[in-house]
Coordinates of C-alpha atoms in Angstrom, one line a residue:
X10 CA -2.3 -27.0 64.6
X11 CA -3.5 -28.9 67.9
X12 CA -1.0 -29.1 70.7
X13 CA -1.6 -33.1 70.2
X14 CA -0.8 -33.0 66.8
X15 CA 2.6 -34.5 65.8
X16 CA 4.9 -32.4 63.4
X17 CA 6.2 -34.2 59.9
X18 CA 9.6 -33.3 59.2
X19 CA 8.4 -30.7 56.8
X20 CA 6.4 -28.6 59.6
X21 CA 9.4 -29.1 61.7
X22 CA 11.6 -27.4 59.6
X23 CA 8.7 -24.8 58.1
X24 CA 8.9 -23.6 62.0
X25 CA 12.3 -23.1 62.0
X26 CA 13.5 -21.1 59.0
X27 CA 10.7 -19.1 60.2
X28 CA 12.5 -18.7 63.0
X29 CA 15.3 -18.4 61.2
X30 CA 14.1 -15.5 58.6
X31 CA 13.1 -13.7 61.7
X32 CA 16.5 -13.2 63.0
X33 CA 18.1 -12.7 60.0
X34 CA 15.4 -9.8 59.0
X35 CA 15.5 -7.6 63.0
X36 CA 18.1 -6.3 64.7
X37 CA 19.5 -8.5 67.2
X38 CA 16.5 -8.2 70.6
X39 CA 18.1 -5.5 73.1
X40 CA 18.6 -5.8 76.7
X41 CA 15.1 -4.5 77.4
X42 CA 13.5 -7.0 75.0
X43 CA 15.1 -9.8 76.2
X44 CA 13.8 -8.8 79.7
X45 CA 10.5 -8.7 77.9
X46 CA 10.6 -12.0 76.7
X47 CA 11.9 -13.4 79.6
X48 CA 9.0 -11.7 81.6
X49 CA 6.7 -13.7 79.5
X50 CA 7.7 -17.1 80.7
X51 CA 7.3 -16.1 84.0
X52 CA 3.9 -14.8 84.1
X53 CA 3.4 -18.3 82.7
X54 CA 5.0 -20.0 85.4
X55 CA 3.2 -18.0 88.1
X56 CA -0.5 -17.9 86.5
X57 CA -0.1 -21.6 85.0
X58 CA 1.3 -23.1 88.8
X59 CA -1.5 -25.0 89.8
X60 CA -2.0 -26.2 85.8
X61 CA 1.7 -27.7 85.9
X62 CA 1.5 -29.5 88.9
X63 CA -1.6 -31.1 88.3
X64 CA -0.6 -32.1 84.5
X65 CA 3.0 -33.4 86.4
X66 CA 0.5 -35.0 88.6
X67 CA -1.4 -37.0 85.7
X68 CA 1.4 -37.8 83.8
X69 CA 3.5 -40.1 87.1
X70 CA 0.5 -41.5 88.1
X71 CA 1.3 -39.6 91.3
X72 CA 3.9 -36.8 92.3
X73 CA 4.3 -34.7 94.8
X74 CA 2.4 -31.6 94.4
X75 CA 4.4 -29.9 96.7
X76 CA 7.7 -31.5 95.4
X77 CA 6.8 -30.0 91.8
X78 CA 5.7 -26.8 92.8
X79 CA 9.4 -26.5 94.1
X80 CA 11.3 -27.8 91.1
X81 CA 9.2 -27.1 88.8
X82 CA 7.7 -23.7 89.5
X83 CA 9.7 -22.3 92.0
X84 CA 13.2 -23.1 90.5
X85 CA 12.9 -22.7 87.5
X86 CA 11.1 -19.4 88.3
X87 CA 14.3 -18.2 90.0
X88 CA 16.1 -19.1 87.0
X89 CA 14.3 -16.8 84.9
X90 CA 14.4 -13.7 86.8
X91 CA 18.1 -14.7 87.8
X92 CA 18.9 -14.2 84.0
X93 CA 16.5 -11.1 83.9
X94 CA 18.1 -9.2 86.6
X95 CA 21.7 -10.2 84.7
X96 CA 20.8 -9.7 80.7
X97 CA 22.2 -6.2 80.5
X98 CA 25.3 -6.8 82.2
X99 CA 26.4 -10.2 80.5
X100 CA 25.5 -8.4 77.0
X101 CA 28.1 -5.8 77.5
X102 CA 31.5 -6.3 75.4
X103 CA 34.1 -7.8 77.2
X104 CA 37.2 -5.9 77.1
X105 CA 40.9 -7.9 76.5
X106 CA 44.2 -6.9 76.7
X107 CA 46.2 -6.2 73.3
X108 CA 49.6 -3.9 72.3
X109 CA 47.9 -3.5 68.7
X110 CA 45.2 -1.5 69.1
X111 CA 41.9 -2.0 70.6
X112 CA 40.0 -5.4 71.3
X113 CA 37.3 -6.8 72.7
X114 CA 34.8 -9.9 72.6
X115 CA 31.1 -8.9 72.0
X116 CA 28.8 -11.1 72.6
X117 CA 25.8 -12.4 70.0
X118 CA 22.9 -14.3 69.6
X119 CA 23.9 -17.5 67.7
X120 CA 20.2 -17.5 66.3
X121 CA 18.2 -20.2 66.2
X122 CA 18.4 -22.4 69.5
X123 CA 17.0 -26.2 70.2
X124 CA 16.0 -28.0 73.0
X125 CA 15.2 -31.7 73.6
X126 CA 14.1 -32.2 77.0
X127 CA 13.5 -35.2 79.3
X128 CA 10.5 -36.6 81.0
X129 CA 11.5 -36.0 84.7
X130 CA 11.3 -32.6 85.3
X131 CA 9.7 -31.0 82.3
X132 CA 9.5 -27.2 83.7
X133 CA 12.4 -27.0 85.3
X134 CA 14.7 -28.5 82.0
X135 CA 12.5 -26.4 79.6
X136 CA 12.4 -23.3 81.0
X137 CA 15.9 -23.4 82.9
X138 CA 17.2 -23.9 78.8
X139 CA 14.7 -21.4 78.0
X140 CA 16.1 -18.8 80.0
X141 CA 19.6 -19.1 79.0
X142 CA 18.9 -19.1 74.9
X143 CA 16.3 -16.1 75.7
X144 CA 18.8 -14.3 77.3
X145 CA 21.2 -14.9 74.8
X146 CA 19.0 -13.3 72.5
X147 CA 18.1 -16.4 70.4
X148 CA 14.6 -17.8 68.8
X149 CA 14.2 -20.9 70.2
X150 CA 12.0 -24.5 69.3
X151 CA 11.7 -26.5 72.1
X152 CA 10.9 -30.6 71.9
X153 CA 8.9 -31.6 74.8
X154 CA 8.5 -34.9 75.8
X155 CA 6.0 -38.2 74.8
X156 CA 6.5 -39.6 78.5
X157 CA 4.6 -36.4 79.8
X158 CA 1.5 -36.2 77.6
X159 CA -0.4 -33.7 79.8
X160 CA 1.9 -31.6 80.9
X161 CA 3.4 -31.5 77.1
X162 CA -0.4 -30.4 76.3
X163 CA -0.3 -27.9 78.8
X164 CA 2.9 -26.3 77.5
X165 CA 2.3 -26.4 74.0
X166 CA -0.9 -24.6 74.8
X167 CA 0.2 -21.8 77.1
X168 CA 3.2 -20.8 75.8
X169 CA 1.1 -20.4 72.5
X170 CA -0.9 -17.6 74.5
X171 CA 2.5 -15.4 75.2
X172 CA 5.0 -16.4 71.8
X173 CA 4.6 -15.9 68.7
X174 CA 6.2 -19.1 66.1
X175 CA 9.0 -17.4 65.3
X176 CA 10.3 -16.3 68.8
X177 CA 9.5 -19.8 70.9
X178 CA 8.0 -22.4 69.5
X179 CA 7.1 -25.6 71.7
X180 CA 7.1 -28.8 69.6
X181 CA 4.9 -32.2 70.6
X182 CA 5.1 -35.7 69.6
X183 CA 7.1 -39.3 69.7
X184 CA 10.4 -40.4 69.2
X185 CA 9.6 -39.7 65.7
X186 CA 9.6 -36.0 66.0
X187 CA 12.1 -35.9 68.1
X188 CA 14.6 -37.7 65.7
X189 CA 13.6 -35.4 63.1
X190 CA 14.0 -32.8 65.6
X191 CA 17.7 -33.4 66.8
X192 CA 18.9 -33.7 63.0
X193 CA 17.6 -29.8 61.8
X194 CA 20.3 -27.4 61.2
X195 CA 19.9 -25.7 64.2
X196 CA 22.6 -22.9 65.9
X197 CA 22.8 -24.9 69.1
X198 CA 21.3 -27.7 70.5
X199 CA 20.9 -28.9 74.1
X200 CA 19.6 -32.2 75.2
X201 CA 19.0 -33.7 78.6
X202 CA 18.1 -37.3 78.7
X203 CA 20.1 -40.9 78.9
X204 CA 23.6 -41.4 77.7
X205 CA 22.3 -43.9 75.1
X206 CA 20.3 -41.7 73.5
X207 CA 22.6 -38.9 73.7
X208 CA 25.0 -40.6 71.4
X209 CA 22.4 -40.6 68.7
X210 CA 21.1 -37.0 68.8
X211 CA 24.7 -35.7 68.9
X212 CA 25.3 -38.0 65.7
X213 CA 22.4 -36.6 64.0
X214 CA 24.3 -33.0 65.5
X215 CA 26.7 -34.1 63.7
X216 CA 25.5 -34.5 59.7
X217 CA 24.9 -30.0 60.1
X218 CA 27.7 -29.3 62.1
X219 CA 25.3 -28.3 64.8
X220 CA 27.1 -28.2 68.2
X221 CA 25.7 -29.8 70.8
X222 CA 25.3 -29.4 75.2
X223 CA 24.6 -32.8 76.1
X224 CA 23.4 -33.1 79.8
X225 CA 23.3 -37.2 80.4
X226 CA 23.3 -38.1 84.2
X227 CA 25.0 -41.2 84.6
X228 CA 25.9 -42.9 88.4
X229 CA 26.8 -40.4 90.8
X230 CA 28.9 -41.7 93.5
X231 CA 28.4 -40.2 96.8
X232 CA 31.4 -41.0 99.9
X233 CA 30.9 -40.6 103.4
X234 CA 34.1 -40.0 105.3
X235 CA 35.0 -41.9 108.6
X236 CA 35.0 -37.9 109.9
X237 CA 31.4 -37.4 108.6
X238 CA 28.6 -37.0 111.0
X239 CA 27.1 -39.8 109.7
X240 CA 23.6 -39.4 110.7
X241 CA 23.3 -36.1 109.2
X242 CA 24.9 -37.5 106.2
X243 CA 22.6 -40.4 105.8
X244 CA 19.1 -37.6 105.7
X245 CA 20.4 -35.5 103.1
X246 CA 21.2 -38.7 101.3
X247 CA 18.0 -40.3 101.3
X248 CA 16.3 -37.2 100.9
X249 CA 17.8 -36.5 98.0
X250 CA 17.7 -40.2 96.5
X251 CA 14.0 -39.8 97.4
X252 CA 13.0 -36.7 95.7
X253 CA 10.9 -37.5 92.6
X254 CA 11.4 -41.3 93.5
X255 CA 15.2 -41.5 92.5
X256 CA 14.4 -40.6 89.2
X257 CA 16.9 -37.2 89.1
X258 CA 20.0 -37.3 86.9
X259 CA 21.9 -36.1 90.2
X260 CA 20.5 -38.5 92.6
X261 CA 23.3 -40.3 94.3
X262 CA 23.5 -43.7 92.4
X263 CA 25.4 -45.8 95.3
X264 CA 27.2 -44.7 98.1
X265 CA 30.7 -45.8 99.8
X266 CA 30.3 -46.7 103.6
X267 CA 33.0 -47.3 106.0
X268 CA 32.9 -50.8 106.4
X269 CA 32.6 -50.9 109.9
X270 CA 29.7 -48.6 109.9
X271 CA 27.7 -50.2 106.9
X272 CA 24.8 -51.3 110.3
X273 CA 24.4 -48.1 111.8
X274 CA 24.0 -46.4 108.3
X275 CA 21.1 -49.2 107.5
X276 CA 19.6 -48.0 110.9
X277 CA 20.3 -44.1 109.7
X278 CA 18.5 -45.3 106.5
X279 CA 15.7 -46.8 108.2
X280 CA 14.8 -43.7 111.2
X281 CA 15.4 -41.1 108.0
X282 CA 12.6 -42.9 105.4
X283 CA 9.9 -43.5 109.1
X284 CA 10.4 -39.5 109.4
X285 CA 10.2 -37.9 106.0
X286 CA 7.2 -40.8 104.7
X287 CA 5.6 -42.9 107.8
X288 CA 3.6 -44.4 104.9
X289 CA 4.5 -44.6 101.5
X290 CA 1.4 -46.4 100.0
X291 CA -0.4 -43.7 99.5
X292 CA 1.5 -40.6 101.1
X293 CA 1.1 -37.7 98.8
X294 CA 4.6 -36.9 99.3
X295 CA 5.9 -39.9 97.9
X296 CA 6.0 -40.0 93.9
X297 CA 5.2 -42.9 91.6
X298 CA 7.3 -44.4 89.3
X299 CA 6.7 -43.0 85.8
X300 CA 5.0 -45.9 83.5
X301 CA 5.2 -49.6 83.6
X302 CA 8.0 -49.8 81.6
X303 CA 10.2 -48.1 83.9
X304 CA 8.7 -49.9 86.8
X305 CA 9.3 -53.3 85.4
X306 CA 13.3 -52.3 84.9
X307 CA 13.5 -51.7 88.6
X308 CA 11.9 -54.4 89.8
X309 CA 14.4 -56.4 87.2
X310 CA 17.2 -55.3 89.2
X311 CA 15.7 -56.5 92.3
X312 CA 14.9 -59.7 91.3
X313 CA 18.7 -59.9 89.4
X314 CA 19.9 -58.7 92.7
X315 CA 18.2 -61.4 94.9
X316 CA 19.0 -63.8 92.8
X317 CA 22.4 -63.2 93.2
X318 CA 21.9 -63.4 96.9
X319 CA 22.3 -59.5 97.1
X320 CA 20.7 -58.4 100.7
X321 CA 18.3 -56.0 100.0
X322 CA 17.1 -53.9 102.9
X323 CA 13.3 -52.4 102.1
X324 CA 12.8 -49.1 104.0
X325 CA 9.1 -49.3 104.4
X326 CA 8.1 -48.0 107.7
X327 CA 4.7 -49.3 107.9
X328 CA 5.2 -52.6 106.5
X329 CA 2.9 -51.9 103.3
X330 CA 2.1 -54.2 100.7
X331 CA 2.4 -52.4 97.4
X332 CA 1.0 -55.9 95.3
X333 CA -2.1 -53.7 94.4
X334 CA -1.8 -50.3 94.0
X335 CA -3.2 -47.8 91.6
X336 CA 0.1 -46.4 90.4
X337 CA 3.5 -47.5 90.1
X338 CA 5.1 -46.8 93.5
X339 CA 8.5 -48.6 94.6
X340 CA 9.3 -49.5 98.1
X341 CA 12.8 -47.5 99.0
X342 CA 15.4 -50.1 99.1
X343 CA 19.3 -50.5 100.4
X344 CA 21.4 -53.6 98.4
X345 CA 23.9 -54.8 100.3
X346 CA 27.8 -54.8 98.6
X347 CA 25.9 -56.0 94.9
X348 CA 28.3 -56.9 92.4
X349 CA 29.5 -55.4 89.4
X350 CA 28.6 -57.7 87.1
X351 CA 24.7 -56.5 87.5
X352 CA 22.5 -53.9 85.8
X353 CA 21.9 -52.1 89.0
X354 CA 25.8 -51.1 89.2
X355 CA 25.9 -51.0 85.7
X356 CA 23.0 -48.6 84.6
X357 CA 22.0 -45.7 85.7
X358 CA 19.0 -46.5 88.3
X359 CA 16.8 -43.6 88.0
X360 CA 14.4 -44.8 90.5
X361 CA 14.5 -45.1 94.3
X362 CA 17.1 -48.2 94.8
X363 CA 20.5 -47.4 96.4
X364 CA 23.8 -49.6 96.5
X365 CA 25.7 -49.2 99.6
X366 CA 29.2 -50.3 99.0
X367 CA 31.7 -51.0 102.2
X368 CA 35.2 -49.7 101.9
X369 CA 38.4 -50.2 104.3
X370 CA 40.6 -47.5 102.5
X371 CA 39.5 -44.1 100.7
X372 CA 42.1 -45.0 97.9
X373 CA 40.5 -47.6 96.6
X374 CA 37.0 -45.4 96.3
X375 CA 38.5 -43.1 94.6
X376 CA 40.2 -46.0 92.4
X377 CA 37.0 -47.5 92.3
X378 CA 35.5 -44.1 90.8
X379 CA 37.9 -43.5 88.5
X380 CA 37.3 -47.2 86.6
X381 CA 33.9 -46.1 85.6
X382 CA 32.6 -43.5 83.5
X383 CA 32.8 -40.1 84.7
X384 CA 29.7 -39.1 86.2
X385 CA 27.1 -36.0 86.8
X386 CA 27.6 -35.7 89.9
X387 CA 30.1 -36.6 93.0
X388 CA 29.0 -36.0 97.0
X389 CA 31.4 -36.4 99.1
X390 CA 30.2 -36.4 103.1
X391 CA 33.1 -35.3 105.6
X392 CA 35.5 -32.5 108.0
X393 CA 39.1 -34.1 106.5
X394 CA 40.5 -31.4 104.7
X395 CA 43.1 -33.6 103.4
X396 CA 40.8 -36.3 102.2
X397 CA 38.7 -33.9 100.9
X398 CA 41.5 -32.0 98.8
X399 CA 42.3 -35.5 97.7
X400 CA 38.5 -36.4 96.5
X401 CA 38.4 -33.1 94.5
X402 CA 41.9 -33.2 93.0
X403 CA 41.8 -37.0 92.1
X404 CA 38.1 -37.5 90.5
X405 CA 36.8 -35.7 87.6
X406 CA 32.9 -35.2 87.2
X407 CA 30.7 -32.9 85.8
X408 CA 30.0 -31.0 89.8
X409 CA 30.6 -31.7 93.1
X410 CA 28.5 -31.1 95.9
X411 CA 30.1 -31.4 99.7
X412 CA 28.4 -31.9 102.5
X413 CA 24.8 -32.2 100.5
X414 CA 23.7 -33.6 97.5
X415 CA 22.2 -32.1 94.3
X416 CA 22.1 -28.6 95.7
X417 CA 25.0 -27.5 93.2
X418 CA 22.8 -27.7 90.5
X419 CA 20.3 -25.0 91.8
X420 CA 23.3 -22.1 91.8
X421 CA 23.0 -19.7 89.0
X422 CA 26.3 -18.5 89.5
X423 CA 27.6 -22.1 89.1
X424 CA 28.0 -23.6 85.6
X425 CA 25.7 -26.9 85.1
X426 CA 26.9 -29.7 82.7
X427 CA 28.3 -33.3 82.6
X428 CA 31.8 -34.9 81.3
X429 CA 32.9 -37.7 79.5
X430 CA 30.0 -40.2 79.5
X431 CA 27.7 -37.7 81.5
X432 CA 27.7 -35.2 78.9
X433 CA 29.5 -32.0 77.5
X434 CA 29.3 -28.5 77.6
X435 CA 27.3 -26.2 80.3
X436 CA 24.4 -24.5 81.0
X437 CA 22.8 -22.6 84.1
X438 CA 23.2 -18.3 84.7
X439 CA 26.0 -16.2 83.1
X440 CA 27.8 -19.9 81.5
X441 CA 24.2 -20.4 80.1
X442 CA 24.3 -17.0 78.3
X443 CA 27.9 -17.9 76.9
X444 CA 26.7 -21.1 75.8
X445 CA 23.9 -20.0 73.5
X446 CA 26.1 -17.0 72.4
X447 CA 28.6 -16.6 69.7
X448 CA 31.9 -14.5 71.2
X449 CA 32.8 -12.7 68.4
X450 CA 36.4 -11.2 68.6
X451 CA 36.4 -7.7 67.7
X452 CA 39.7 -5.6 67.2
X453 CA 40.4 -2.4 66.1
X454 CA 44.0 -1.7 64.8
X455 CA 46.4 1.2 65.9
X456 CA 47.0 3.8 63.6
X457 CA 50.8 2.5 63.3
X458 CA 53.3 1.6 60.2
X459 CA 52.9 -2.2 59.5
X460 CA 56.6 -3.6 59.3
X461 CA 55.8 -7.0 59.1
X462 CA 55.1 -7.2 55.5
X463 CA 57.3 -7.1 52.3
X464 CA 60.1 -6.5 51.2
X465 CA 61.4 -6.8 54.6
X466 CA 64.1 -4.7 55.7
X467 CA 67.2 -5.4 57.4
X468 CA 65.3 -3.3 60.3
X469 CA 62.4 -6.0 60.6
X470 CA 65.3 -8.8 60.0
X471 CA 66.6 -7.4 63.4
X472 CA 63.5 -6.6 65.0
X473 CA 62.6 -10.7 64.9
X474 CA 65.7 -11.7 65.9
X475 CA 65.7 -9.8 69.0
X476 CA 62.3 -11.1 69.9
X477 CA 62.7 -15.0 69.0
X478 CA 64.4 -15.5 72.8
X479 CA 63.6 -17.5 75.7

């Protein structure tokens, strides 16, 4: 079978009861076999480097080279041998307390794992995933996706050269396969991508019992505090709103400004885009939008926006005109206070516009926050331990980063995952391991007289009594 060629229903399901009968018929992989396999993905990351970022490359139009070697090589890299150097020791049983005998969880592979990942950063979401369920000690079937043709080539291809079918298998093609995909019987399954969709693979989930780790995105709010240092704030917020163009699930969606400093953060905005891209036209540093389709939905919020008399502030240094281009670039842009009643306050943006929203009073942020769904991600920009304390205790959202943004997700020691809207469940290190693991609970009984059955004596009559206190 061609790494273009789409999988029926039929060859989806072929590949997985392979999988499947694999588990079932070895012993569960060992420490050292795990390592093994996770030593295979990256020798495929480090001899395939240049491969990935140039298929990345083709399939935006235009990326960053530099921008995907880091987070699509190198972090997902560290992931893997993060999870290699840790294998043994998250394997081991964990030991729990109990006054009847002996007990202990121990922890298994749950067998046969899936993975449905998104468009934006294809190596970091499938081998990220990858290293978790491999540590885990599962077979795994991995869905790449349409959006990324080349590099979804390249995959399917290379990780052909290292894994047999029935220990990773990668699987191509549209939304067709990937429906068919999301509704097998798998042991787990784990899906990054929009909320919309997510509600529909974890109904297919559903119809097999499969449970599910839904990583959505949704708007993450960032807040800079009147005791921020507002100009440092304002270059690790573009930064991060620029990387890949906006279009991270963790990219700060709109930010809260004190109102009397909404200016000098336009003028923050503006000195921080002239000295990380002095051009954007046709900086290499600078990624493209990913297809027309995505393109046209952010210039509908623009126009939406301006016709609503929304200010919008373009950062473009050099005063390009992006009417002909080769690719599907977006100028950086600020909108001034937009309403709520419009799709860019309503959606998630996924592309490199940013709301700025004025506030007198950090109450009504956080009341503000807590209206809408519960996000990915919360940044919160400021030296008031009391505010702060009140930002963490008062908001819920799947992680928090202070002082930065999106850096959290990059901590193996940190568990990665949404809530409510923005998803369910975790991934990332050790909570990755626990997530594609069964923990059994194991218990071996004292050697002692068993009083609690029948006919119960006067002795176990008294015995209850005594302990049914407060």
């Amino acid at each position: 079978m061609s790494a273009n060629e789409n999988l029926s229903a039929a060859n989806v399901r072929v590949i997985l009861e392979k999988q499947r009968a694999a588990c079932l018929a070895n012993e569960p992989w060992t420490a050292e076999q795990r390592c093994e396999l996770i030593d295979r993905a990256i020798g495929l990351l480090v001899d395939y480097q240049e491969q990935i970022v140039a298929a990345l490359a083709a399939d935006f139009g235009h990326r960053s080279h530099d921008f995907s070697r880091l987070f699509d090589v190198l972090s997902p890299l560290a992931a893997m041998k993060s999870a290699k150097a840790n294998v043994a020791e998250w394997m081991r049983d964990e030991q729990r307390h109990t006054d009847r005998g002996e007990g202990w969880v121990q922890y298994q592979p749950l067998g046969v794992v899936g993975i449905l990942t998104a468009w934006n950063f294809p190596g970091n979401l499938i081998f990220n995933g990858l290293a978790g369920a491999l540590a885990a000690g599962n077979r795994v079937m991995i869905k790449v996706s349409e959006f990324t043709p080349q590099t979804a080539a390249l995959i399917a291809r290379i990780f052909r050269t290292v894994y047999a079918e029935d220990e990773v298998a990668i699987i191509t093609g549209g939304s067709d396969v990937g429906q068919v995909f999301c509704s097998q019987p798998f042991d787990h399954l784990l899906f990054t991508g929009a909320t919309s969709i997510g509600k529909h693979v974890m109904r297919a989930a559903a119809e097999n019992l499969v449970p599910v780790t839904l990583e959505l995105g949704g708007k993450s709010p960032t807040i800079i505090s009147r005791s921020a240092d507002l100009e440092a704030a304002v270059i690790k917020i573009i930064t991060g709103k620029l990387h890949n163009a906006g279009q991270i699930c963790l990219a700060p969606d709109y930010v809260f400004v004190p109102e009397e400093r909404l200016a000098e953060f336009v003028a923050a905005a503006k000195a921080t885009v002239a000295k990380l891209f002095p051009t954007l036209k046709d900086n290499p540093d600078y990624t493209s939008v990913i297809n027309a389709r995505h393109y046209e939905r952010l210039q509908g919020y623009l126009a939406e926006a301006r016709a609503a008399g929304v200010e919008l502030i373009e950062l473009n240094p050099a005063g390009e005109d992006f009417a002909a281009q080769a690719h599907h670039k977006i100028v950086p842009t600020l909108l001034d206070n937009p309403g709520d009643s419009l799709k860019v306050m309503q959606d998630e943006i996924f592309g490199p516009l940013l709301p700025i929203k004025s506030y007198s009073d950090i109450q009504e942020v956080v009341a503000y926050i807590n209206s809408h769904p519960r996000p990915l991600g919360l940044y919160y920009f400021g030296n008031n331990a009391d505010e702060e304390a009140f930002v963490l205790k008062r908001t819920t959202s799947g992680g928090v980063c202070l002082n930065d943004v999106l850096r959290h997700a990059g901590i193996e020691t940190l568990p990665f995952g949404g809530v409510g809207a923005s998803g369910m469940g975790a991934y990332h290190g050790f909570d990755g391991f626990r997530t594609f693991s069964h923990a059994k609970a194991v218990m071996r009984a004292a050697d002692a007289p068993d009083l609690m059955r029948p006919p119960y004596s006067d002795q176990v009559r008294q015995l209850v009594g005594s302990l049914i206190k407060r």
